[in-house]
JSON list of C-alpha atoms in Angstrom, two decimals:
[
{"chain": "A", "resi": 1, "resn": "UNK", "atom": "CA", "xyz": [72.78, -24.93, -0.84]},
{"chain": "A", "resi": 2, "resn": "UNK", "atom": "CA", "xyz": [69.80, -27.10, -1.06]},
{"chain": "A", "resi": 3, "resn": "UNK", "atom": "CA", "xyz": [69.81, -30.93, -0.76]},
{"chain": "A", "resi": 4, "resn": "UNK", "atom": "CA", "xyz": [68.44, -31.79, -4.57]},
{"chain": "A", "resi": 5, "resn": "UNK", "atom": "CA", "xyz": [65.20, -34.18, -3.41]},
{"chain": "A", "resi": 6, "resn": "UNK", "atom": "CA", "xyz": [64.44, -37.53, -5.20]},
{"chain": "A", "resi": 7, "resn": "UNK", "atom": "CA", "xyz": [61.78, -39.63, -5.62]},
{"chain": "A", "resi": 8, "resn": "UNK", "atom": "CA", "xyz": [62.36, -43.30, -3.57]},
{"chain": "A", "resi": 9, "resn": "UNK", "atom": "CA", "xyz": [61.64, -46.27, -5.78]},
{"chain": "A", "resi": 10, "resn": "UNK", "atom": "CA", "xyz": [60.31, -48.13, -2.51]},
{"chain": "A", "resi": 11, "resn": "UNK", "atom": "CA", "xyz": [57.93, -45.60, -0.91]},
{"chain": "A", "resi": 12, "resn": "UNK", "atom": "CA", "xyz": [57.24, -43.19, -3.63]},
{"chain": "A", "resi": 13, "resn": "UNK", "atom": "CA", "xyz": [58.09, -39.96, -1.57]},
{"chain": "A", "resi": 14, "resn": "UNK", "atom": "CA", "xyz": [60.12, -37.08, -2.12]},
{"chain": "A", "resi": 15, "resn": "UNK", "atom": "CA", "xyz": [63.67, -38.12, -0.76]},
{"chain": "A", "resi": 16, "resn": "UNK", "atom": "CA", "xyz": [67.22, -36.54, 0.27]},
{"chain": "A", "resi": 17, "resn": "UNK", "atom": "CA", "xyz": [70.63, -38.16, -0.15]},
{"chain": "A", "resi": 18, "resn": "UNK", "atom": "CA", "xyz": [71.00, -40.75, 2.42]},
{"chain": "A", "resi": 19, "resn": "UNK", "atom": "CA", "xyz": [67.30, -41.92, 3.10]},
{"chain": "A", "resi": 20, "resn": "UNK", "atom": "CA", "xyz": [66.69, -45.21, 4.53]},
{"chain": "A", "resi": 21, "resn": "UNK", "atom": "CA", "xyz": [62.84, -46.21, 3.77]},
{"chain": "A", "resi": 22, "resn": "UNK", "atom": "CA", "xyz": [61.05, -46.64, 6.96]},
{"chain": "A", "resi": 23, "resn": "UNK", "atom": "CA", "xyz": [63.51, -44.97, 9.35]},
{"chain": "A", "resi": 24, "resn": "UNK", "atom": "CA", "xyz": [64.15, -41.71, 7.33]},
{"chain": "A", "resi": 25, "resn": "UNK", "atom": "CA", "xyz": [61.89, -38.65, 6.34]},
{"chain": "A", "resi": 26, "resn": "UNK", "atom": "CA", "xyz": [63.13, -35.53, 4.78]},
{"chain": "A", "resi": 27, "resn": "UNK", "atom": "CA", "xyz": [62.62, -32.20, 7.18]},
{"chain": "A", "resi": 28, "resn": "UNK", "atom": "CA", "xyz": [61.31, -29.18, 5.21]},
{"chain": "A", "resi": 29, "resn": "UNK", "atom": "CA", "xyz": [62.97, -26.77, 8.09]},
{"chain": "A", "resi": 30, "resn": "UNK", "atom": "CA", "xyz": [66.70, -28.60, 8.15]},
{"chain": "A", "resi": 31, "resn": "UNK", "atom": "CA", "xyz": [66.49, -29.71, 4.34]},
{"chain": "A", "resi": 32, "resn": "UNK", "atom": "CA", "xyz": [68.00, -33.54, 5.21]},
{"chain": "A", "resi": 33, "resn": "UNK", "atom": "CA", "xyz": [66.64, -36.45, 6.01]},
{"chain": "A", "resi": 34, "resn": "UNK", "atom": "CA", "xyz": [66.11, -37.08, 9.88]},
{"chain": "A", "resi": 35, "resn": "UNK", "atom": "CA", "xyz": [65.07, -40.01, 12.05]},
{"chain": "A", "resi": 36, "resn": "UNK", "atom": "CA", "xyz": [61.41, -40.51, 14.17]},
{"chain": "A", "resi": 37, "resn": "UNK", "atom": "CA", "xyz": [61.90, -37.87, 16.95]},
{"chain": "A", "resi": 38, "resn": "UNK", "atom": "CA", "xyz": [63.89, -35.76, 15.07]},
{"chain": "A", "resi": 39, "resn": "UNK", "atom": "CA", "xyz": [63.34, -31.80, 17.05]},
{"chain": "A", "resi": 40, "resn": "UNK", "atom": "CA", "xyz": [64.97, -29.21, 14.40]},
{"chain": "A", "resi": 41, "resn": "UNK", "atom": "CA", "xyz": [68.06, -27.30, 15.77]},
{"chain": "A", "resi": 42, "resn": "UNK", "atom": "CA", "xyz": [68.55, -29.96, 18.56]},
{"chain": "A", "resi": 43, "resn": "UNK", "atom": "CA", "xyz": [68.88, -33.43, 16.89]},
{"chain": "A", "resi": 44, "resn": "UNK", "atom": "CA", "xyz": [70.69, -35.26, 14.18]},
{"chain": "A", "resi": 45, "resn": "UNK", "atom": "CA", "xyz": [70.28, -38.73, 12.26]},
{"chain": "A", "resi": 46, "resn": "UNK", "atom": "CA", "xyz": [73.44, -41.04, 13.61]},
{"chain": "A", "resi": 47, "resn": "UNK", "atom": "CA", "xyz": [73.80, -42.99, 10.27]},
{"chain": "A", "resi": 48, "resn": "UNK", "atom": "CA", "xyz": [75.88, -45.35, 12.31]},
{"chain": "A", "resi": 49, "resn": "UNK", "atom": "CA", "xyz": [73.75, -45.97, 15.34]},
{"chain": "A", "resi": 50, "resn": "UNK", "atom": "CA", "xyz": [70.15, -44.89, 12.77]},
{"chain": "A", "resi": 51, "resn": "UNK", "atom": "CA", "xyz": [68.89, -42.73, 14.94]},
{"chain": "A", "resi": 52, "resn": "UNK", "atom": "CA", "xyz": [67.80, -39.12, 16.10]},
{"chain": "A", "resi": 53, "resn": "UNK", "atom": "CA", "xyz": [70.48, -38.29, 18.51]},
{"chain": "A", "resi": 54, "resn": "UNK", "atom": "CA", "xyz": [71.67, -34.94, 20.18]},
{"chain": "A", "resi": 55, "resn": "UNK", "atom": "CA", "xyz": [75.40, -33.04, 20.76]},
{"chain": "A", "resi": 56, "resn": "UNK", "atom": "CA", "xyz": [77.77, -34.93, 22.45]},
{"chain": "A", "resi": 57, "resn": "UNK", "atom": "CA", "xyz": [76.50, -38.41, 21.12]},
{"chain": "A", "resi": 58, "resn": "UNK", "atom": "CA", "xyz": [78.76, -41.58, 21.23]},
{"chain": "A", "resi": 59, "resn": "UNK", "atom": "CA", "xyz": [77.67, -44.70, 19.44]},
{"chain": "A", "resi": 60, "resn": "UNK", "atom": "CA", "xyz": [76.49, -47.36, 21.57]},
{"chain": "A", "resi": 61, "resn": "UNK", "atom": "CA", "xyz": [77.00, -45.74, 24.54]},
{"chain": "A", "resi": 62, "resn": "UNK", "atom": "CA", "xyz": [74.40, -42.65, 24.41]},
{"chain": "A", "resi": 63, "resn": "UNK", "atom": "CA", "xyz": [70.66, -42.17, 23.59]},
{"chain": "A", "resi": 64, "resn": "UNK", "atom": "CA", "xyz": [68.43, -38.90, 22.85]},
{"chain": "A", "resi": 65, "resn": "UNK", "atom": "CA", "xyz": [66.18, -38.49, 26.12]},
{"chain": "A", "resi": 66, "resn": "UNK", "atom": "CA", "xyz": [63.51, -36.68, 24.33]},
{"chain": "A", "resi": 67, "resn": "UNK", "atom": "CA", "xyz": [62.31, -35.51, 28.23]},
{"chain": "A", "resi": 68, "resn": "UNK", "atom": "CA", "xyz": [65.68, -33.94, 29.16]},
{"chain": "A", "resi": 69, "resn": "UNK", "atom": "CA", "xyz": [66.58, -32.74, 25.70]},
{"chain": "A", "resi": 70, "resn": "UNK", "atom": "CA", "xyz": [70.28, -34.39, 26.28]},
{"chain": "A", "resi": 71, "resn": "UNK", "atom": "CA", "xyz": [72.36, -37.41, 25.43]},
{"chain": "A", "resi": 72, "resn": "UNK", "atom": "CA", "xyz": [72.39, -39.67, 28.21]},
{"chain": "A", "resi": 73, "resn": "UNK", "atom": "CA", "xyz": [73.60, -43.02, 29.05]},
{"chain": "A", "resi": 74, "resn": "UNK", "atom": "CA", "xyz": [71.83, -46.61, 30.15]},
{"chain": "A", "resi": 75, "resn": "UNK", "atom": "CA", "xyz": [70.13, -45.99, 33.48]},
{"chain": "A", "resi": 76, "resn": "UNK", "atom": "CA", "xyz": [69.15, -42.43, 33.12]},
{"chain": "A", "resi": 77, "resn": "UNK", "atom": "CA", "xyz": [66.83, -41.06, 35.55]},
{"chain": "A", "resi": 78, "resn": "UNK", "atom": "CA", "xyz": [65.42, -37.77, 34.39]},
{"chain": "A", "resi": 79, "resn": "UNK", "atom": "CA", "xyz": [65.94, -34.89, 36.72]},
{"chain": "A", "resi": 80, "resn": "UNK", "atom": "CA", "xyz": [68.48, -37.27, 39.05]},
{"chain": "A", "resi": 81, "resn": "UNK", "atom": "CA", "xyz": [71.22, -37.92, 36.79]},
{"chain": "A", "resi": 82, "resn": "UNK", "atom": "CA", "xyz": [73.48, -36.65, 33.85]},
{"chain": "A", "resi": 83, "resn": "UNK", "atom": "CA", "xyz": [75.75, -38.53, 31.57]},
{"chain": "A", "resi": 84, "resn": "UNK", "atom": "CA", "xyz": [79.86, -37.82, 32.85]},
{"chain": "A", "resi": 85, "resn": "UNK", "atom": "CA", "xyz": [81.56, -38.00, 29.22]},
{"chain": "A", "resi": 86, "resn": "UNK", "atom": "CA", "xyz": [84.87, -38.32, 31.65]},
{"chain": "A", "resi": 87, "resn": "UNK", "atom": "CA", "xyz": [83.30, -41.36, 33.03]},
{"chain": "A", "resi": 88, "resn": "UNK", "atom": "CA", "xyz": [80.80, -42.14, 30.13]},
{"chain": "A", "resi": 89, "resn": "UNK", "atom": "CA", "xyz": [78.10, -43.79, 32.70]},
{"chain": "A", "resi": 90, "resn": "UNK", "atom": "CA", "xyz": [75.20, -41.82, 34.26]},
{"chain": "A", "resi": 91, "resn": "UNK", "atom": "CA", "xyz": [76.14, -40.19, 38.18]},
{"chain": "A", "resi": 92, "resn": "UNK", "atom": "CA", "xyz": [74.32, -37.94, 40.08]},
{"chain": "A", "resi": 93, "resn": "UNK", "atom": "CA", "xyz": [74.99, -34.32, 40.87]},
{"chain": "A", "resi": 94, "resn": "UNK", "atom": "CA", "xyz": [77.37, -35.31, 44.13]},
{"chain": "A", "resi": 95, "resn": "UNK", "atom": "CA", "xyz": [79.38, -37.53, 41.03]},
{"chain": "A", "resi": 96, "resn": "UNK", "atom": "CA", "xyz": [83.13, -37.72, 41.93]},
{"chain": "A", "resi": 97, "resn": "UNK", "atom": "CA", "xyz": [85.14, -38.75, 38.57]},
{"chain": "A", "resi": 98, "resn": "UNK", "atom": "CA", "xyz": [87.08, -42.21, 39.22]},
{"chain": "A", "resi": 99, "resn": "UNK", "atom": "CA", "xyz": [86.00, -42.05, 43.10]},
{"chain": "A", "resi": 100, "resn": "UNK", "atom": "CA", "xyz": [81.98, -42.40, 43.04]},
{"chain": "A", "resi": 101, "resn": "UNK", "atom": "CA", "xyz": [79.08, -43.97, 41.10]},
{"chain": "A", "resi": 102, "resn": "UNK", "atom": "CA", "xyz": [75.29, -43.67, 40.96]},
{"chain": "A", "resi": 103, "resn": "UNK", "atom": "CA", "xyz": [73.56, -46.40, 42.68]},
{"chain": "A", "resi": 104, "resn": "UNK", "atom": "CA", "xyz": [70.49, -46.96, 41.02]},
{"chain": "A", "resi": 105, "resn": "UNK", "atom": "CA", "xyz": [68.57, -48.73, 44.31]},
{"chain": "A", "resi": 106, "resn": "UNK", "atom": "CA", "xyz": [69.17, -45.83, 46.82]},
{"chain": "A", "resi": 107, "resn": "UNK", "atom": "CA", "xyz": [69.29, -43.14, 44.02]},
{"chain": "A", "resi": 108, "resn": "UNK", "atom": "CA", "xyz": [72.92, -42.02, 45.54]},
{"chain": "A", "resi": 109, "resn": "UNK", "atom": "CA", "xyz": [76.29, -41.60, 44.64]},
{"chain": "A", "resi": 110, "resn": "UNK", "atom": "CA", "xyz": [78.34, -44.07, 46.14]},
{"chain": "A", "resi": 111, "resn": "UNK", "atom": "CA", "xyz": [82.13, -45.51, 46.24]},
{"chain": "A", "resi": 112, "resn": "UNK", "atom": "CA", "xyz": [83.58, -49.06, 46.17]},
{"chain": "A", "resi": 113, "resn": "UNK", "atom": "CA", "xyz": [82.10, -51.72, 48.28]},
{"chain": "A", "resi": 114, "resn": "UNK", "atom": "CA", "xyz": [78.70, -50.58, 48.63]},
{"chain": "A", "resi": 115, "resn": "UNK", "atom": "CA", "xyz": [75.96, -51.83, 49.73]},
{"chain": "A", "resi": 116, "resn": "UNK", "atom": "CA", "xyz": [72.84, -50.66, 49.92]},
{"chain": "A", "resi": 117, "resn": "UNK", "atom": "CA", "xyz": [70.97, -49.81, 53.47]},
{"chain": "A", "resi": 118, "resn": "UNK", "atom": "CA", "xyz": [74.19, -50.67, 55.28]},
{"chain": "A", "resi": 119, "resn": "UNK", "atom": "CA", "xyz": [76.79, -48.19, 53.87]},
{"chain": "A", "resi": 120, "resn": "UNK", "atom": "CA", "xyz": [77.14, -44.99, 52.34]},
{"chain": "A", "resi": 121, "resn": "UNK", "atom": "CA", "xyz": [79.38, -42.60, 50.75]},
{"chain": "A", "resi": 122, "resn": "UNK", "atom": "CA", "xyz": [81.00, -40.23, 53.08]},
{"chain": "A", "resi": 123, "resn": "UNK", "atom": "CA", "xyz": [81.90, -37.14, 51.17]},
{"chain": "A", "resi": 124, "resn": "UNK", "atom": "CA", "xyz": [83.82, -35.63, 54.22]},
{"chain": "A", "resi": 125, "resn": "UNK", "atom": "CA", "xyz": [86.13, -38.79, 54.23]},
{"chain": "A", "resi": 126, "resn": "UNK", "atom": "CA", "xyz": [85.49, -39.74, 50.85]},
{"chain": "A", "resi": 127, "resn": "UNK", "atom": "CA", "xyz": [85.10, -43.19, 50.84]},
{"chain": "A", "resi": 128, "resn": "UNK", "atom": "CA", "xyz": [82.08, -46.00, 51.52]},
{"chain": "A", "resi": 129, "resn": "UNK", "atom": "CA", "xyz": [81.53, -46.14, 55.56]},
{"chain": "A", "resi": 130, "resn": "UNK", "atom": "CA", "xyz": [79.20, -47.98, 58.38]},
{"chain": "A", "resi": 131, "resn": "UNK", "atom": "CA", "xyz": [75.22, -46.26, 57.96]},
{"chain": "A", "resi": 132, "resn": "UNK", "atom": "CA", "xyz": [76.23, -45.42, 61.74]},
{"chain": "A", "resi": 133, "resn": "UNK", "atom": "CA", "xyz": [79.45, -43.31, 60.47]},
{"chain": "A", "resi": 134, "resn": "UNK", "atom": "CA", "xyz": [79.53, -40.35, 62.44]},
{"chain": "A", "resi": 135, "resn": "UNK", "atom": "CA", "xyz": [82.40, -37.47, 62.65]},
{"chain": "A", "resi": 136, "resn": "UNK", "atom": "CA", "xyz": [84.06, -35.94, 65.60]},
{"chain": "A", "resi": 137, "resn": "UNK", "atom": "CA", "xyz": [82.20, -32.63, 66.35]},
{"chain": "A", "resi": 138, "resn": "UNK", "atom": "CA", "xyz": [84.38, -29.90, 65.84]},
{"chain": "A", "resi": 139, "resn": "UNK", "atom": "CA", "xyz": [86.52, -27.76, 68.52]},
{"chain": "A", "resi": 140, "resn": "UNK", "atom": "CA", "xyz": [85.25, -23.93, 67.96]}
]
């Protein structure tokens, strides 16, 4: 069923239920009124957070990356990280829930007590170690 359009009283244009002059148009193609940004079939207008957003949004703590098509948290690096909704925070694709986060400097996941150019997250042992870490080789 069609949205029934009205005319604004501020900016004169042809207006669906929930418009908000100067942040709100109405879409032709979705028949509602949408934010700036809005991409039919892939975004919504978040009345709360007044703005285009995508699936999977959570106020205040996601954005639309128009790039990567995708919700994604503060921090976001396109084509390095992804927003965990376990963790809600961005990690990167080695992301360990509750064990490892994304380290923005060395563009790494890494565990508690990190520190950048002298440690690093040892995914064998699974925990931060030495930058001169090494492993045992193996008995064949």
């Amino acid at each position: 069923m069609a949205e029934t359009l009205h005319k604004c009283a501020t900016c004169n244009k042809e207006v669906g239920e929930g418009h908000i002059c100067g942040v709100t148009t109405y879409c032709q193609q979705c028949k509602e009124e949408v934010g700036s940004g809005h991409i039919c079939d892939l975004t919504y207008f978040c009345k709360d957070c007044k703005k285009e957003v995508g699936d999977g949004h959570i106020c205040g703590v996601t954005t639309f990356c128009s790039t990567c098509e995708e919700e994604v948290g503060p921090g976001h690096i396109c084509d390095i990280t992804y927003f965990c909704y376990d963790c809600e925070k961005e990690v990167g694709d080695e992301h360990i829930c509750g064990v490892t986060h994304f380290c923005p400097i060395c563009k790494a996941e890494v565990g508690a007590g990190h520190e950048c150019g002298k440690t690093y997250f040892c995914f064998d042992c699974e925990k931060e170690v030495p930058k001169d870490h090494q492993h045992e080789p193996s008995e064949k």
